[in-house]
XYZ file of N, CA and C in Angstrom:
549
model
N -15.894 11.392 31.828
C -15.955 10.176 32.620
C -17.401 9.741 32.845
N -17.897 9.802 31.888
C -19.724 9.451 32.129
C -19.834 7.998 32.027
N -18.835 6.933 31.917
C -18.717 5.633 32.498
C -19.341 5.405 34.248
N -18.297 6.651 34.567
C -18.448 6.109 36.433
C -19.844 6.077 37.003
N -20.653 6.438 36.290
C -22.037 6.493 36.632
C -22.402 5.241 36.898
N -22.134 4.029 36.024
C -22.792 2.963 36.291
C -21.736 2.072 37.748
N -20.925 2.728 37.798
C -20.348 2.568 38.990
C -19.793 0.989 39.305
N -18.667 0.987 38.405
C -18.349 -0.425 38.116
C -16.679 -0.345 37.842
N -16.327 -0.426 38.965
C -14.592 -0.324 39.333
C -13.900 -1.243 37.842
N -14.393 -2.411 37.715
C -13.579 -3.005 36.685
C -13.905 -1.948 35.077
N -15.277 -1.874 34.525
C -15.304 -0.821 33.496
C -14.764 0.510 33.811
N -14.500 1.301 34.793
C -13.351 1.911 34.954
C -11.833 1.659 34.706
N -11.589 0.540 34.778
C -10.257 -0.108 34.524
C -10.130 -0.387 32.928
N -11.090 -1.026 32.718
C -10.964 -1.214 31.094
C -10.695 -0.250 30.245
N -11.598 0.875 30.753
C -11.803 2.183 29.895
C -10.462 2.726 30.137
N -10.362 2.896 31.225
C -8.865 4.066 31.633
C -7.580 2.740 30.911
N -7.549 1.741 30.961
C -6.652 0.932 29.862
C -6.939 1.184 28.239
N -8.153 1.479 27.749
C -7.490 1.579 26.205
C -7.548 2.731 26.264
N -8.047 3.682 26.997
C -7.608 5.219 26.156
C -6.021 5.301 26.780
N -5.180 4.552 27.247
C -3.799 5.033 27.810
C -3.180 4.074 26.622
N -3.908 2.997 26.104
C -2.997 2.195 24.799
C -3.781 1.787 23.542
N -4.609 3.246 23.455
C -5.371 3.064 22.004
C -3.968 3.848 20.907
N -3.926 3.603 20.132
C -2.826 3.878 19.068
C -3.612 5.000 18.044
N -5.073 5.131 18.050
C -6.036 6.073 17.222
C -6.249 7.615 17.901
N -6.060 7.157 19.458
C -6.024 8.387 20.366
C -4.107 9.060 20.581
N -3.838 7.848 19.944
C -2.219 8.361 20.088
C -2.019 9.606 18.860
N -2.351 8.778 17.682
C -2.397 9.537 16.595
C -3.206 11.029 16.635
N -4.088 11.035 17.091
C -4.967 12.082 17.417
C -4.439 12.811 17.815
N -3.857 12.849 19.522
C -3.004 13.260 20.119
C -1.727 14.316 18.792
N -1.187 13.432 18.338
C 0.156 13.870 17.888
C -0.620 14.710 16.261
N -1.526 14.719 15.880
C -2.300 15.743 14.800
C -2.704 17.028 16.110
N -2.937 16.721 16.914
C -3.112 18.398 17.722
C -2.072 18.434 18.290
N -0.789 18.499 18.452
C 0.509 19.242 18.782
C 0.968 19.147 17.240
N 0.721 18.406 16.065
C 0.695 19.040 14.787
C -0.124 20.532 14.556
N -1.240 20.361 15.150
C -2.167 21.957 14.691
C -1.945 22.881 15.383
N -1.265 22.836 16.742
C -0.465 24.056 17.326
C 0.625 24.392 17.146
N 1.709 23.411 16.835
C 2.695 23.991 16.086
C 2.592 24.499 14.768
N 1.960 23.994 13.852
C 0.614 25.027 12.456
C 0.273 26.682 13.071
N -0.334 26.676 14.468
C -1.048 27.894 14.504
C 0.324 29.016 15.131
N 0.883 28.272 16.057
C 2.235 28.772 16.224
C 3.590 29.811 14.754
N 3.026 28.720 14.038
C 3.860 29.318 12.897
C 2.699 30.019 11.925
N 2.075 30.449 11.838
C 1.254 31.607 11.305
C 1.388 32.260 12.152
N 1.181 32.544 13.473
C 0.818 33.433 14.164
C 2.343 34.476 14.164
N 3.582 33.788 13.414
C 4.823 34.209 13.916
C 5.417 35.346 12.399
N 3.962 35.194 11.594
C 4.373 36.025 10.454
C 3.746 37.471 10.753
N 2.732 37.222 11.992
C 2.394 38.802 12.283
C 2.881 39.792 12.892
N 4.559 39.413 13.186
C 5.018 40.044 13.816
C 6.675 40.206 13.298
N 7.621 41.325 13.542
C 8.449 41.824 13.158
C 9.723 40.574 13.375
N 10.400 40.308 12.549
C 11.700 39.145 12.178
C 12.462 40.005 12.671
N 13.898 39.741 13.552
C 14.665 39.936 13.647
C 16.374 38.848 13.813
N 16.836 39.167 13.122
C 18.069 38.242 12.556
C 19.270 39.004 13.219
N 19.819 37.930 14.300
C 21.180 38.817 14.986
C 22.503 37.646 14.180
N 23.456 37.997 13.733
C 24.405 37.431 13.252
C 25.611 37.986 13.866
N 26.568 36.628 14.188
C 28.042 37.092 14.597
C 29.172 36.169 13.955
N 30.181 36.896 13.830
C 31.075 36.342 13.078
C 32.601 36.696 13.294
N 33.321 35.575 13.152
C 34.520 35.676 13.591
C 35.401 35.077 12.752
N 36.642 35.890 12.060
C 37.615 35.014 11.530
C 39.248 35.660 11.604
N 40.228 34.574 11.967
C 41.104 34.638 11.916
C 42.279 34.491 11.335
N 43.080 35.019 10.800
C 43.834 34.698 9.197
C 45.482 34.907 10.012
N 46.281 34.357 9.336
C 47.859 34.764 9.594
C 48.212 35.078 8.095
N 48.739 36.392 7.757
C 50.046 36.644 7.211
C 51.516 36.327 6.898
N 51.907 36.051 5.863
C 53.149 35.227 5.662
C 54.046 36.596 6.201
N 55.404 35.784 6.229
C 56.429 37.210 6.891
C 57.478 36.903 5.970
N 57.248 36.062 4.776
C 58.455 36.045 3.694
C 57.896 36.342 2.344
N 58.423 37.094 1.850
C 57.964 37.368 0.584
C 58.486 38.259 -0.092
N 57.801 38.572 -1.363
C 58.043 40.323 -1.300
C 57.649 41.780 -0.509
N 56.547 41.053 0.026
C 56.237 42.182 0.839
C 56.130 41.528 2.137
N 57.273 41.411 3.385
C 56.748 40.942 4.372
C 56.644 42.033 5.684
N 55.821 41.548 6.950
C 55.543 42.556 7.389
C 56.506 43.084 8.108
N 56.268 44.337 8.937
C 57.311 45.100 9.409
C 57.840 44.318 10.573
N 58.863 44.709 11.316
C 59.401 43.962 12.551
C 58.406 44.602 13.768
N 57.810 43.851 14.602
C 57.138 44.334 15.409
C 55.145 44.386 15.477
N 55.243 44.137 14.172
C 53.869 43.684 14.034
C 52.960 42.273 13.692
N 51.958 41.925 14.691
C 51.717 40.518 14.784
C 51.011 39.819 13.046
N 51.527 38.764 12.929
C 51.198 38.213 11.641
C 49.688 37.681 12.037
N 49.328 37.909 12.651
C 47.982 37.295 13.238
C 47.098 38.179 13.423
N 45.718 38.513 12.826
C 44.867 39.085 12.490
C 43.514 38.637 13.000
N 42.698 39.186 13.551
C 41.368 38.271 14.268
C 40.084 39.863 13.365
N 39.142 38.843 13.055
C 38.123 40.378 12.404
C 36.923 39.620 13.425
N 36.100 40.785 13.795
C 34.870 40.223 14.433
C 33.691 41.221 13.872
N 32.855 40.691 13.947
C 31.477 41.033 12.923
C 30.588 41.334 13.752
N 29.662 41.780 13.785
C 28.617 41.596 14.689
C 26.644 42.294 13.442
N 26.204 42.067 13.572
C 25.249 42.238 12.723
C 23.652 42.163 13.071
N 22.626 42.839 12.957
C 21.468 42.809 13.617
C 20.683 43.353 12.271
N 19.523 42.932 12.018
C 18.981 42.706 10.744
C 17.473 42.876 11.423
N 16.229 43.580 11.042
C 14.906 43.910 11.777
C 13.898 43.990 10.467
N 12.995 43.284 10.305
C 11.798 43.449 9.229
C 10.574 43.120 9.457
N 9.911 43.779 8.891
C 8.333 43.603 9.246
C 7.639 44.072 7.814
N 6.836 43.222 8.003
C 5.470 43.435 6.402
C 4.195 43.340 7.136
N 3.794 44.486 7.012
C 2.791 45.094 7.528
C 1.121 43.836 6.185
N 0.491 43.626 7.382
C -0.759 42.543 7.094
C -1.648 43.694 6.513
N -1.459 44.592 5.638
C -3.013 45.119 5.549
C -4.001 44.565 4.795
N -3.970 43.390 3.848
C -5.000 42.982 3.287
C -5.119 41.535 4.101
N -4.415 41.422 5.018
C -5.050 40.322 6.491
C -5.289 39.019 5.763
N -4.001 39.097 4.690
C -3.398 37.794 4.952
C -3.274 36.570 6.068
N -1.960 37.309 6.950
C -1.738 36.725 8.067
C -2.491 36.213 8.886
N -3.669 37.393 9.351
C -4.680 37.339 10.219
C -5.151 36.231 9.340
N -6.085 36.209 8.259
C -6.368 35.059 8.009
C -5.815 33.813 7.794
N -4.560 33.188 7.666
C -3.915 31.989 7.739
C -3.959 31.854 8.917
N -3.839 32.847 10.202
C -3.609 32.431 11.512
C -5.273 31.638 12.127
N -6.106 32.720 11.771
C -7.265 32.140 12.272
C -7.416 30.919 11.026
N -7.281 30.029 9.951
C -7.566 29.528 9.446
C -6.903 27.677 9.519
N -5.635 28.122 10.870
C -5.078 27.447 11.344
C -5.484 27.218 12.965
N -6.405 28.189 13.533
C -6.949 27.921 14.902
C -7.994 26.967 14.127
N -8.753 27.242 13.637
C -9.932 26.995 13.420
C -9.556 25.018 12.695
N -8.328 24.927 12.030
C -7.633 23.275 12.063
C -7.418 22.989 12.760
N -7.431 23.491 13.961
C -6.867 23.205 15.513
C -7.970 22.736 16.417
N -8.608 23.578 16.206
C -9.910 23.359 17.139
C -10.744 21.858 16.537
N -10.736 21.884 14.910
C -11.404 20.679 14.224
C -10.713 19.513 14.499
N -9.530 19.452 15.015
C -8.597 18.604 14.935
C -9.036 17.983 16.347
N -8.881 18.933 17.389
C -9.262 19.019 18.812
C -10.429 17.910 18.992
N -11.359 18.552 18.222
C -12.941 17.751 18.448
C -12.780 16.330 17.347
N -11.883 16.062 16.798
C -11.754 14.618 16.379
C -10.766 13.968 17.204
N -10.309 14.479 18.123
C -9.176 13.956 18.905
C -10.208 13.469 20.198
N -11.415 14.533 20.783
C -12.097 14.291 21.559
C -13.601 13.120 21.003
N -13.436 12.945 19.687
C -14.428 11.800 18.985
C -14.013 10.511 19.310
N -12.869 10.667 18.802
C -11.780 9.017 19.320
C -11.761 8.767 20.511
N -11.673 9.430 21.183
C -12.120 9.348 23.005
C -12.999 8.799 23.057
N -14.239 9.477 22.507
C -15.457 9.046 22.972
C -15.555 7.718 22.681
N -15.552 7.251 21.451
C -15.615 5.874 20.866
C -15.078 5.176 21.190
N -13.823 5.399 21.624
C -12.868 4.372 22.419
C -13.407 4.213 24.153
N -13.856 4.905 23.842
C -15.129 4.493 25.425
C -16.100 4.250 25.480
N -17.114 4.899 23.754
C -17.990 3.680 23.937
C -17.911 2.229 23.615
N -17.085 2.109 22.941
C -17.203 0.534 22.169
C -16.552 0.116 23.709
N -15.856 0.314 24.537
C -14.952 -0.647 25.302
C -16.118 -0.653 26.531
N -17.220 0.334 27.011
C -18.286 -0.280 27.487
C -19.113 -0.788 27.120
N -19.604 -0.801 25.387
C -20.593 -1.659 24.846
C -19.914 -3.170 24.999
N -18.703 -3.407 24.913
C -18.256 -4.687 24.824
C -18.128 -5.114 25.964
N -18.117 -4.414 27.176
C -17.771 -4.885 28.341
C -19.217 -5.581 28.866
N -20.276 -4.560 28.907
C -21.716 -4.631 29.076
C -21.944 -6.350 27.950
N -21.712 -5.993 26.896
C -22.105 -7.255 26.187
C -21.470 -8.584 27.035
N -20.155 -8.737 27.114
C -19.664 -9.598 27.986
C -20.510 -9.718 29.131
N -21.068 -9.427 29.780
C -21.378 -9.461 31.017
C -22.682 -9.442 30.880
N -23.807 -9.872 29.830
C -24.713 -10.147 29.380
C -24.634 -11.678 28.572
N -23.186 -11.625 28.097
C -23.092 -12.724 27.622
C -22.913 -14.124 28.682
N -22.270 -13.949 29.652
C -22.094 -14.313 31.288
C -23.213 -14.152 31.926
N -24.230 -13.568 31.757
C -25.659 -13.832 32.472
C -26.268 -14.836 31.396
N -26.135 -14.857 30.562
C -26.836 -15.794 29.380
C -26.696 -17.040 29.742
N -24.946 -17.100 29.787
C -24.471 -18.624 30.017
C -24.767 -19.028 31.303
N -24.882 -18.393 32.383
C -25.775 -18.838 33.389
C -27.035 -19.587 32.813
N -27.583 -18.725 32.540
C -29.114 -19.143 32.430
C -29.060 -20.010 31.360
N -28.541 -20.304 30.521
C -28.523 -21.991 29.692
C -28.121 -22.785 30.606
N -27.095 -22.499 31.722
C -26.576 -23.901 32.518
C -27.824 -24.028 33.187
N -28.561 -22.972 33.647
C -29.491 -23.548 34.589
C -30.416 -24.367 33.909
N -30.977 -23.678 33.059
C -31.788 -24.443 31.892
C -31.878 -25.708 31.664
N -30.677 -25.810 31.167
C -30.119 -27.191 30.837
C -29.868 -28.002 32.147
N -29.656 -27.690 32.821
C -30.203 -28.441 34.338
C -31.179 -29.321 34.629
N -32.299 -28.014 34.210
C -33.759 -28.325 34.343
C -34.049 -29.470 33.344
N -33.542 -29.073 32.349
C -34.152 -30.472 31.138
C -33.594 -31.249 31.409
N -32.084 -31.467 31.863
C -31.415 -32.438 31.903
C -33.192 -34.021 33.567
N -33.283 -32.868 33.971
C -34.054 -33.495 35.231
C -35.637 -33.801 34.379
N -35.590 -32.381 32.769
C -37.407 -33.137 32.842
C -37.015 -34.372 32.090
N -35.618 -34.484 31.387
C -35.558 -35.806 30.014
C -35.697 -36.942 31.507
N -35.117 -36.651 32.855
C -34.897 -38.237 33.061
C -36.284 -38.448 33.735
N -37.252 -37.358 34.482
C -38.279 -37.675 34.977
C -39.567 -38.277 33.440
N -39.316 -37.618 32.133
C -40.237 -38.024 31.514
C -39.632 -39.770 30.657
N -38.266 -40.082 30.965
C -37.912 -41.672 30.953
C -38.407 -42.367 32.061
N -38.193 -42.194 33.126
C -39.372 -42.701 33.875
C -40.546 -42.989 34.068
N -41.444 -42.048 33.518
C -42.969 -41.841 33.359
C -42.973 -42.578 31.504
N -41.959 -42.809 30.652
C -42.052 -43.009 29.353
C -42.354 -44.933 29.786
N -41.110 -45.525 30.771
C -40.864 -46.991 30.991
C -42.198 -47.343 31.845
N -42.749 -46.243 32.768
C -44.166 -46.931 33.438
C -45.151 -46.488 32.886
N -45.049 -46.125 31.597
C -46.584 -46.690 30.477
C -47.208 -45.635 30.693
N -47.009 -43.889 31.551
C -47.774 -42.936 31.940
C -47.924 -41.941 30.528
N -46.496 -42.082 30.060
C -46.682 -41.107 28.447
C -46.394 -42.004 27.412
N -46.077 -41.594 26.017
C -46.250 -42.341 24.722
C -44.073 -41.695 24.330
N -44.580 -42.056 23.434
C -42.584 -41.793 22.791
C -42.422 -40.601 22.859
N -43.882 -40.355 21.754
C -43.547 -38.575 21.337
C -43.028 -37.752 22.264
N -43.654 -37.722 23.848
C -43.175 -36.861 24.868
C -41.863 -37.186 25.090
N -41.733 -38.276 25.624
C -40.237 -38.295 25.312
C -39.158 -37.759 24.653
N -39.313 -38.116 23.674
C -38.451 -37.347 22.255
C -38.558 -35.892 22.492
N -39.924 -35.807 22.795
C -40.027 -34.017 22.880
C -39.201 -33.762 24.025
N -39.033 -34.016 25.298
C -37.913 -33.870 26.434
C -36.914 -33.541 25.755
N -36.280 -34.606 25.290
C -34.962 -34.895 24.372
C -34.330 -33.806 23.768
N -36.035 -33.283 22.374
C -35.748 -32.310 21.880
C -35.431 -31.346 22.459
N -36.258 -30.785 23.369
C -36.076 -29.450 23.795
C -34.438 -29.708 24.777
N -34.157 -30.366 25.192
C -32.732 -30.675 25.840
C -31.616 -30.158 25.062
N -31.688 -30.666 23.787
C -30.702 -30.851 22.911
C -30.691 -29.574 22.091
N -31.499 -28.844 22.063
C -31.879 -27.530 21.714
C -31.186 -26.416 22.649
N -31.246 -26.849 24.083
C -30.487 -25.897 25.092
C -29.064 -25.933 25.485
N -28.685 -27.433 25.300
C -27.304 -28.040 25.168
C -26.811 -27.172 23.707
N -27.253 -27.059 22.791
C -26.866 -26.650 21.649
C -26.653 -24.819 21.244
N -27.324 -24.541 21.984
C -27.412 -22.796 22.613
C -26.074 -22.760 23.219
């Protein structure tokens, strides 16, 4: 927040508006919960898999045939499964270890371009704000300007009709008028 320094409630507002609807910091954003779910899944090969499986099926038996079943026993059959499965591959040439750190380390790069777009999206939105508000002191100072000439063109038509100056000054009023009007 090294904006608040210049201590200007509205460039606070501006700033805290585009980093909440910049679409470059959005993207950013969503590449680092991309690089932790990356480091998440390396980190999940250094450790032992285990696979629990269950299973259930139920079958009926016909009771006509050649062979049907005895009197007294249900044609209805239920099997249940149950299954647990455990593996591990031991990292000794640090594979793993290395994809894992090779995926922090995209994480962290990712991080500091996520925190670049920040920055930029805060400086440009105070360089532009500052410019505006330079540009608004400017236009002041042409209105005043142009004020002033507007008062030297009519004092040097006056002094031009009682014979005190020649054209040229005149014109030169004019000029420089039309020069500040034109700014």
């Amino acid at each position: 927040h090294w904006w608040t320094a210049f201590g200007d409630p509205t460039l606070d507002k501006l700033v805290d508006e585009a980093l909440a609807h910049n679409l470059d910091i959005a993207a950013a954003i969503a590449r680092v919960e991309y690089g932790r779910a990356l480091v998440l899944l390396a980190q999940s090969d250094q450790y032992p898999t285990v696979d629990l499986s269950v299973d259930a099926a139920r079958s009926r038996s016909t009771q006509v045939g050649s062979n049907p079943l005895p009197f007294g026993f249900s044609p209805l059959a239920t099997n249940l499964a149950v299954g647990l499965q455990a593996s591990y591959e031991a990292d000794l040439w640090g594979k793993y270890r290395t994809a894992t750190a090779a995926a922090r380390r995209d994480l962290m790069a990712t991080e500091f371009a996520r925190e670049s777009v920040r920055t930029m999206v805060e400086a440009d939105t105070a360089r532009y704000y500052f410019n505006l508000l330079a540009a608004d002191v400017q236009l002041q100072l042409l209105e005043d300007t142009l004020k002033l000439r507007d008062e030297s063109v009519a004092l040097q038509k006056d002094r031009y009709q009682a014979g005190v100056i020649g054209e040229y000054d005149l014109r030169t009023a004019e000029a420089e008028r039309a020069a500040v009007a034109g700014d």
